[in-house]
PDB file of C-alpha atoms in Angstrom:
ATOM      1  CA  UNK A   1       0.000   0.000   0.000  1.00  0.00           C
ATOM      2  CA  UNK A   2       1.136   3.627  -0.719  1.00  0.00           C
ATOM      3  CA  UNK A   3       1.297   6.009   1.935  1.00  0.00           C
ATOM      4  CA  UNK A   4      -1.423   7.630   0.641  1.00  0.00           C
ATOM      5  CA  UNK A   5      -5.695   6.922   1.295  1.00  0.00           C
ATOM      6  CA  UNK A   6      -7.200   4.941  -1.212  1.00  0.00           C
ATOM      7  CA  UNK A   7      -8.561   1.534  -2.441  1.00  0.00           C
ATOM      8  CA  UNK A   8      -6.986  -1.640  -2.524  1.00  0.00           C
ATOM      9  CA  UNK A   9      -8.794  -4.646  -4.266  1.00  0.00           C
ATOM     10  CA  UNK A  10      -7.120  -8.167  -3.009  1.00  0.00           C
ATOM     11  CA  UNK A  11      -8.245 -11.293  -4.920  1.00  0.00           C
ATOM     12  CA  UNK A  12      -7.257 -14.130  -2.694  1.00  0.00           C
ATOM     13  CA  UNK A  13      -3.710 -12.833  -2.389  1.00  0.00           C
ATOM     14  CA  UNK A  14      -2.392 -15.648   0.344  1.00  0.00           C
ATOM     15  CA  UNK A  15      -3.590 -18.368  -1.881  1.00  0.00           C
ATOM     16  CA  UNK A  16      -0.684 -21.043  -1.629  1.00  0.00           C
ATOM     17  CA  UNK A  17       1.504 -19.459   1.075  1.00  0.00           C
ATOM     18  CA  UNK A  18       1.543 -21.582   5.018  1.00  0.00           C
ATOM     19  CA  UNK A  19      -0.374 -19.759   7.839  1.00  0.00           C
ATOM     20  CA  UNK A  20       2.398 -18.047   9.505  1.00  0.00           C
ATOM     21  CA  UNK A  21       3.800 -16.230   6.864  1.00  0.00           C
ATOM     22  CA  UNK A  22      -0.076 -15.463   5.741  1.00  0.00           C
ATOM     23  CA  UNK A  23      -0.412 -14.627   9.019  1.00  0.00           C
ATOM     24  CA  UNK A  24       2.258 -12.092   9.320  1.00  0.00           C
ATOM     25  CA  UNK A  25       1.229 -10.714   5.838  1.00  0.00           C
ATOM     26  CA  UNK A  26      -2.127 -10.019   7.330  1.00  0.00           C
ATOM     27  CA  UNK A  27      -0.981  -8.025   9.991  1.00  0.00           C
ATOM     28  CA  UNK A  28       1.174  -6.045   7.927  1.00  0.00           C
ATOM     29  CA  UNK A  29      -1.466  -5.382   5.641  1.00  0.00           C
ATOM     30  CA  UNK A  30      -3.646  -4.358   8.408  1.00  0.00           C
ATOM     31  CA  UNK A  31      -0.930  -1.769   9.924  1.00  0.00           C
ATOM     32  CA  UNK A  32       0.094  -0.321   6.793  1.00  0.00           C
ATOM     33  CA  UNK A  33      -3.826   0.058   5.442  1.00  0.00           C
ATOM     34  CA  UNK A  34      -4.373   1.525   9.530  1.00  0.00           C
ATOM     35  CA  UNK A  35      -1.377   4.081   9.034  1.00  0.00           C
ATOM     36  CA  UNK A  36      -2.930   5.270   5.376  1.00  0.00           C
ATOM     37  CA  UNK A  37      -6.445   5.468   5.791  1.00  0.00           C
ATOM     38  CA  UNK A  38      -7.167   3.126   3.104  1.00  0.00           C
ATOM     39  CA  UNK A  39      -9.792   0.445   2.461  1.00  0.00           C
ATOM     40  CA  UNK A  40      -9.218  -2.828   1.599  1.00  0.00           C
ATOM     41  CA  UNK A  41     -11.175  -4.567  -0.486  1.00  0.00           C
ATOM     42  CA  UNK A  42     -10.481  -9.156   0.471  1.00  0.00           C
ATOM     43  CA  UNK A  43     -12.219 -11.516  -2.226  1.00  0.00           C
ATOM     44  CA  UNK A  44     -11.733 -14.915  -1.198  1.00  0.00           C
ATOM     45  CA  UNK A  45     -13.656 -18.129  -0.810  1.00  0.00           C
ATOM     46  CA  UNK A  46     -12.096 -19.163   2.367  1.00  0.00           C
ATOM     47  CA  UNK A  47     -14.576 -17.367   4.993  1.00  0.00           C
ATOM     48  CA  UNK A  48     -12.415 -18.239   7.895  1.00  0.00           C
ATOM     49  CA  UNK A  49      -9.952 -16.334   6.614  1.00  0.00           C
ATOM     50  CA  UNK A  50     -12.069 -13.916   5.659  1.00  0.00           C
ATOM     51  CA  UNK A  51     -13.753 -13.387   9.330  1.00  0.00           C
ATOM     52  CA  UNK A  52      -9.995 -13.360  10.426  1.00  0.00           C
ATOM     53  CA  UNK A  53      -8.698 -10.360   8.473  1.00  0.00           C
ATOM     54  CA  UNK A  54     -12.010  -7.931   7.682  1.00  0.00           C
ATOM     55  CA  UNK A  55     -14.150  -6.310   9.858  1.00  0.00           C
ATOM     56  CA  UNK A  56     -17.333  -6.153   7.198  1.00  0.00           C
ATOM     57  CA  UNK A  57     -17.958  -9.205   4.991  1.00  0.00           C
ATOM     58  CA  UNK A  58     -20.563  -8.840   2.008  1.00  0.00           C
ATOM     59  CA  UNK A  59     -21.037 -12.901   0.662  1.00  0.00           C
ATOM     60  CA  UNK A  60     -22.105 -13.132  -2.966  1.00  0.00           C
ATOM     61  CA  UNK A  61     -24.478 -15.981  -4.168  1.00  0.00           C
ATOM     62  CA  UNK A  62     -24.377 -16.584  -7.601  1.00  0.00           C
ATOM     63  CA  UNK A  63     -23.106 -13.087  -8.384  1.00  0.00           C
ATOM     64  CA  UNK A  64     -25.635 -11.228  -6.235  1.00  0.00           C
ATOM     65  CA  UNK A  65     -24.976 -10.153  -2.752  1.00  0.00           C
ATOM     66  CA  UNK A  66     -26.910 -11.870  -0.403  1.00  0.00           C
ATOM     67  CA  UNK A  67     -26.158 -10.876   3.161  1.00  0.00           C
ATOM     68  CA  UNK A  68     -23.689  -7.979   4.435  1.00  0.00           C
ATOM     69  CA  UNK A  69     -22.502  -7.350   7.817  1.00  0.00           C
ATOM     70  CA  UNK A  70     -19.936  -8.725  10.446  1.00  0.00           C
ATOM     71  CA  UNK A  71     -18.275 -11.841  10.578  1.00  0.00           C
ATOM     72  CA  UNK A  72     -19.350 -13.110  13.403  1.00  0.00           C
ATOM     73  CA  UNK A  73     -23.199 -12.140  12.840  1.00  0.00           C
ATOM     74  CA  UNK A  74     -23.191 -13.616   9.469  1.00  0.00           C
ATOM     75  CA  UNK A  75     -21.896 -16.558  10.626  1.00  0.00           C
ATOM     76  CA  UNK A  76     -24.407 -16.711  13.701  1.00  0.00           C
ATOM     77  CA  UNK A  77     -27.166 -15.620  11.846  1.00  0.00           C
ATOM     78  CA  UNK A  78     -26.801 -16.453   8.094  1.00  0.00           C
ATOM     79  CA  UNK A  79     -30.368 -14.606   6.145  1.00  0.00           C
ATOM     80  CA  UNK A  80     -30.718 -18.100   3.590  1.00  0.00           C
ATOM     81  CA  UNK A  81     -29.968 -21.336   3.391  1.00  0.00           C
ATOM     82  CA  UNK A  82     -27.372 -20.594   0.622  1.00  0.00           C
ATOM     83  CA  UNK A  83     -25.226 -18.150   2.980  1.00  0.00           C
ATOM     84  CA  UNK A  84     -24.870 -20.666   5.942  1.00  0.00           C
ATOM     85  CA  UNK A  85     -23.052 -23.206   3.386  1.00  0.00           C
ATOM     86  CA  UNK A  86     -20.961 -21.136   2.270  1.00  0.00           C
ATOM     87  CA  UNK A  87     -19.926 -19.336   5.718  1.00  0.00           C
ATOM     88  CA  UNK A  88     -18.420 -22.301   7.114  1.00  0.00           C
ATOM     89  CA  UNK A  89     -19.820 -25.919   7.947  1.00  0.00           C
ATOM     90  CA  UNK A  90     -23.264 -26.720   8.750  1.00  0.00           C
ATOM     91  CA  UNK A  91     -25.748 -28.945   9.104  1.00  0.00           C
ATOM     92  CA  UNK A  92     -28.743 -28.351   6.774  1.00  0.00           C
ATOM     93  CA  UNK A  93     -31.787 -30.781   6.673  1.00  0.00           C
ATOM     94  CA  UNK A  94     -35.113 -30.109   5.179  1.00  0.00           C
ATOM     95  CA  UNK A  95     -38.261 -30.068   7.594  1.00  0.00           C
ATOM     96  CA  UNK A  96     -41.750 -29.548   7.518  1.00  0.00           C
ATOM     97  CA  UNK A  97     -43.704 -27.078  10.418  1.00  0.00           C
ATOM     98  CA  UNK A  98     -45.787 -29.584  12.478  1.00  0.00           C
ATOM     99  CA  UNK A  99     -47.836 -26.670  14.606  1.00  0.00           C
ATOM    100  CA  UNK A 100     -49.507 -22.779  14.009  1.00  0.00           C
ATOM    101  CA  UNK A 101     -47.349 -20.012  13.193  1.00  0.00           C
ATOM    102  CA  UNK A 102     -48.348 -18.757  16.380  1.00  0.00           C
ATOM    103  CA  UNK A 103     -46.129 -21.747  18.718  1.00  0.00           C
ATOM    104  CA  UNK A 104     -43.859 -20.054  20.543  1.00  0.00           C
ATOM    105  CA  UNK A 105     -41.349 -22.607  19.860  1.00  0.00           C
ATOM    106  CA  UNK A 106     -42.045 -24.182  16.306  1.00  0.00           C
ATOM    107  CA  UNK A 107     -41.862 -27.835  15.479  1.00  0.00           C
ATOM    108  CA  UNK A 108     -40.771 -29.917  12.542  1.00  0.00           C
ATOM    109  CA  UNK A 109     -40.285 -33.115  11.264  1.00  0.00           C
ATOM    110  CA  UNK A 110     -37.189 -33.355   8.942  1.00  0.00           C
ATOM    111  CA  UNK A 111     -37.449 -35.103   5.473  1.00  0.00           C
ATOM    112  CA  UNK A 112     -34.863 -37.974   6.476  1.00  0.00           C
ATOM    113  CA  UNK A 113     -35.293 -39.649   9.768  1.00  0.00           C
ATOM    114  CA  UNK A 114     -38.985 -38.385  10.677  1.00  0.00           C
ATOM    115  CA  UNK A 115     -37.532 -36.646  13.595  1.00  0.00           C
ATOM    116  CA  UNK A 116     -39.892 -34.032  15.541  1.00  0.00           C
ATOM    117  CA  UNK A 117     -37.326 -31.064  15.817  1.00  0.00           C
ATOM    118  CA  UNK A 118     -37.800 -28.230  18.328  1.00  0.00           C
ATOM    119  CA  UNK A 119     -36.273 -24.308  16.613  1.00  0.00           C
ATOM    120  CA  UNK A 120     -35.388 -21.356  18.161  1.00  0.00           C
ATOM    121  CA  UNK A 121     -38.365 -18.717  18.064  1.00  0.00           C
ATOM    122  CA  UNK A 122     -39.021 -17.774  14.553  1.00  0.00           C
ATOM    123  CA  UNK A 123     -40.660 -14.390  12.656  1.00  0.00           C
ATOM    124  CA  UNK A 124     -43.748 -16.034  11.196  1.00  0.00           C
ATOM    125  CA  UNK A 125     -42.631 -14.567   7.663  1.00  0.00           C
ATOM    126  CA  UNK A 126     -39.326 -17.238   7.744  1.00  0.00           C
ATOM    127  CA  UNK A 127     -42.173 -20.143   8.634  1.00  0.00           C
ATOM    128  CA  UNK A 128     -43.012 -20.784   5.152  1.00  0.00           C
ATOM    129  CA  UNK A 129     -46.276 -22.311   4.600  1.00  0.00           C
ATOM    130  CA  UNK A 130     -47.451 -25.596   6.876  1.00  0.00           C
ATOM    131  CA  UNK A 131     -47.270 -28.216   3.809  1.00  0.00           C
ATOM    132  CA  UNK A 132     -44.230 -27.300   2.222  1.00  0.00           C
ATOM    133  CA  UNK A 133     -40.576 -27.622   3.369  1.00  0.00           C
ATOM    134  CA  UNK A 134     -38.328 -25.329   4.719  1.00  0.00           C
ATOM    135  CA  UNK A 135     -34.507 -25.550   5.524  1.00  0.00           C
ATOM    136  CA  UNK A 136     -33.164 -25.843   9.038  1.00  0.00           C
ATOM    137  CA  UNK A 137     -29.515 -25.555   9.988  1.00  0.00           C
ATOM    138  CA  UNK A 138     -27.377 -25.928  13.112  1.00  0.00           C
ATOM    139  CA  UNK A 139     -23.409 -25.656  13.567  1.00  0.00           C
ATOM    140  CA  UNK A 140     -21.171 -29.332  13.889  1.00  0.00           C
ATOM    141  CA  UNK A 141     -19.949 -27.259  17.387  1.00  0.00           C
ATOM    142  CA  UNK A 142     -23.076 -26.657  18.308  1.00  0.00           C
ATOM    143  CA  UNK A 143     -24.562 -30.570  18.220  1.00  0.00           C
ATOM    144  CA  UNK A 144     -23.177 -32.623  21.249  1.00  0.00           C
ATOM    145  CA  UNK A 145     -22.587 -36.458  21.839  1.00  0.00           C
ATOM    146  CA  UNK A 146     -23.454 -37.992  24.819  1.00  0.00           C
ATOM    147  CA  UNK A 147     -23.261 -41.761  25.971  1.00  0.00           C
ATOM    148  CA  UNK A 148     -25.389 -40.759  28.955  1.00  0.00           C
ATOM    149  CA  UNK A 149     -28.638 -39.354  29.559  1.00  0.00           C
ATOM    150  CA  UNK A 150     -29.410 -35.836  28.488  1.00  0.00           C
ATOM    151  CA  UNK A 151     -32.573 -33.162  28.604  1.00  0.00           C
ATOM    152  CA  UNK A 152     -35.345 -34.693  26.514  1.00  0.00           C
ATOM    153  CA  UNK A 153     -36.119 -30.951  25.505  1.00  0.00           C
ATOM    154  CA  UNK A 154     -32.636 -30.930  23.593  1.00  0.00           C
ATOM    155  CA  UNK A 155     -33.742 -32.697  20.072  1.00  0.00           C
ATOM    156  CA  UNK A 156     -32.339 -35.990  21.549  1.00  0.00           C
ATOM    157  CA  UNK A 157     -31.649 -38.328  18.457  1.00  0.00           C
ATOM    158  CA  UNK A 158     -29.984 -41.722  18.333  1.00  0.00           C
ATOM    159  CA  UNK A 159     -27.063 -41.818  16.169  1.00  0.00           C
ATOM    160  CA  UNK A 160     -24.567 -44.152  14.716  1.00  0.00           C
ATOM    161  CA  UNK A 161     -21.212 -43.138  13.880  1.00  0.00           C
ATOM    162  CA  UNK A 162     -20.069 -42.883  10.154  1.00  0.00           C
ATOM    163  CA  UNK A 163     -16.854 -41.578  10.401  1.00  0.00           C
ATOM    164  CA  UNK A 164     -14.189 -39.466  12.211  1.00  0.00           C
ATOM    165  CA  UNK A 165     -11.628 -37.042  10.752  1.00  0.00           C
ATOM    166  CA  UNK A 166      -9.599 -35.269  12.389  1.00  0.00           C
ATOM    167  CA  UNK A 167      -8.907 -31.836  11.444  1.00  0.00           C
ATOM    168  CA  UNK A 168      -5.881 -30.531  14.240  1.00  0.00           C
ATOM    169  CA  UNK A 169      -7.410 -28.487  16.346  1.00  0.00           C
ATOM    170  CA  UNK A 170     -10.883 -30.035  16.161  1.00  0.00           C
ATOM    171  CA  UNK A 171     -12.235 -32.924  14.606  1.00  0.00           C
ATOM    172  CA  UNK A 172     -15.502 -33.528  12.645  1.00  0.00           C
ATOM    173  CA  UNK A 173     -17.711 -36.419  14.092  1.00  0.00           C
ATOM    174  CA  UNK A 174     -20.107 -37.881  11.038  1.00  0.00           C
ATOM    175  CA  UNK A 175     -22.939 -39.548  12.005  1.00  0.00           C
ATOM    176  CA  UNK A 176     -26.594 -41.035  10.908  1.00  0.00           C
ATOM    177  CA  UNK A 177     -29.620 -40.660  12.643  1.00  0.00           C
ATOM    178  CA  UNK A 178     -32.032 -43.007  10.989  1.00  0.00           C
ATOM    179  CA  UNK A 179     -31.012 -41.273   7.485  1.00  0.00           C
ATOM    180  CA  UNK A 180     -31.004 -37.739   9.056  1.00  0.00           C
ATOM    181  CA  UNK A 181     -26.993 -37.061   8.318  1.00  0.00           C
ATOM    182  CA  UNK A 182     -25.412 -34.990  10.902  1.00  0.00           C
ATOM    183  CA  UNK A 183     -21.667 -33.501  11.943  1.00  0.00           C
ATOM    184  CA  UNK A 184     -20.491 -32.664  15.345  1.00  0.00           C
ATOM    185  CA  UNK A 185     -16.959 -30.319  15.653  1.00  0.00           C
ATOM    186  CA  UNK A 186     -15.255 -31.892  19.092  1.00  0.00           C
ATOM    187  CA  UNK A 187     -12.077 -30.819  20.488  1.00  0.00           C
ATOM    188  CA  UNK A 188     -11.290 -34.856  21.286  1.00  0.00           C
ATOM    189  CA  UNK A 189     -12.515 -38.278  20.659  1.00  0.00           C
ATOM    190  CA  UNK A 190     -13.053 -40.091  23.930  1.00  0.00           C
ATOM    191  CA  UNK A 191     -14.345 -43.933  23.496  1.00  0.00           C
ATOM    192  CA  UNK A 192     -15.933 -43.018  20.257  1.00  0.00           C
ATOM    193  CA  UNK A 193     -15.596 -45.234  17.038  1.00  0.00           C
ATOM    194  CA  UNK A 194     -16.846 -45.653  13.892  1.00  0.00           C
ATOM    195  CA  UNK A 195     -19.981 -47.927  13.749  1.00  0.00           C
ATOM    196  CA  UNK A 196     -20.987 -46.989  17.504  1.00  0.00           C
ATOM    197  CA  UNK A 197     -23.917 -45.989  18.434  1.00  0.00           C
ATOM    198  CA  UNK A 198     -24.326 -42.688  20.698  1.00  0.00           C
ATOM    199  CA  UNK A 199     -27.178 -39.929  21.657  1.00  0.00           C
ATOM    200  CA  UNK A 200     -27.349 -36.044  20.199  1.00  0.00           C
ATOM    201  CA  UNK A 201     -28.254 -33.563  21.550  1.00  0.00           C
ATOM    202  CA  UNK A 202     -29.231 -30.579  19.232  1.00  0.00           C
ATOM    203  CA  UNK A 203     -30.560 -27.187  21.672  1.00  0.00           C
ATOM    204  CA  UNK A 204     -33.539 -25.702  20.040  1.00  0.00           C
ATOM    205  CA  UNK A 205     -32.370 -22.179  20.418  1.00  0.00           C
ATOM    206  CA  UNK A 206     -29.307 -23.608  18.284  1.00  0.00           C
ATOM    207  CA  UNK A 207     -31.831 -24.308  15.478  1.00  0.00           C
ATOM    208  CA  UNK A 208     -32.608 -21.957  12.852  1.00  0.00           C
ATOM    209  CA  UNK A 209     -35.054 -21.349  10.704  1.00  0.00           C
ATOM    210  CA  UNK A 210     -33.784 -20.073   6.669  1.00  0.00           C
ATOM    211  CA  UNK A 211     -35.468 -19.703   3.764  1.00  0.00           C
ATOM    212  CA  UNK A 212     -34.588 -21.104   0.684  1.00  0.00           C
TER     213      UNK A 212
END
């Protein structure tokens, strides 16, 4: 960057180069754009970089943008279906509303499995209508496993486990429940192995509602 203000456009500059000299690019970047008052415009298709290095994020879906605002709200609170893929891993299943528009907690049953599914309160306009399907997400950290026994109110689903991969820091549980396919982000794998069976637990006010 110059030391003058302006615009700089970056198109996935650290593409190919190991975190900690991407790391200490980033914070270069960030001092030198600091000391000139410029903005810095960050395409790239890797949002956790992205919610690491900008403090506004605008994602584009198919061209169009879709959803602007910070990195952690769009990754908390993704508007469609089509932002929460791409901001990260999640778990979307289709559903179908079970009670009025007027529940204070609405209820589902998802496509695969026939599971009833508790969601977070919902603005009647994200419902969609009672006979056709809507889209319901939750995070892989945000479903637990448990051997024991757990709080019937948490969407408590029996699951077999598909397969484990570990990913460093954190590793990515896959699992089945009765054709409902699920991840769960852990921090460590205690007694758990492929083919076992184990209890979810998925909090209702971890469920959201997206449209299409």
């Amino acid at each position: 960057i110059e030391n003058r203000a302006g615009l700089l456009l970056l198109d996935d500059p650290f593409c190919g180069i190991d975190a900690v000299v991407r790391d200490q690019l980033v914070s270069e970047l960030a001092e030198k754009a600091k000391q000139n008052a410029s903005t810095v415009v960050f395409a790239s298709n890797d949002y956790e970089q992205i919610a690491s290095i900008c403090h506004r994020v605008a994602v584009l879906v198919k061209g169009e943008i879709a959803q602007v605002g910070f990195p952690q709200e769009i990754y908390e609170n993704p508007a469609t279906s089509a932002v929460a893929a791409i901001v990260g891993r999640n778990n979307l299943f289709a559903a179908r509303r079970l009670t009025s528009t007027n529940a204070d907690l609405p209820e589902f049953k998802t496509i695969d499995g026939s599971h009833r599914i508790v969601a977070q309160p919902t603005e009647k306009s994200a419902l969609g209508a009672i006979n056709q399907n809507v889209t319901l997400a939750i995070r892989p950290e945000q479903v637990s496993i448990s051997f024991g026994a757990s709080f019937p109110e948490d969407n408590i689903l029996k699951a077999v486990v598909t397969a484990i991969r570990f990913l460093g820091p954190t590793t990515i549980v896959e699992l089945n429940a009765e054709g409902l396919r699920l991840e769960s982000r852990v921090f460590r794998i205690v007694g758990l192995r492929v083919g076992e069976e184990c209890m979810i637990a998925m909090p209702p006010h971890r469920i959201q509602v997206l449209k299409n």
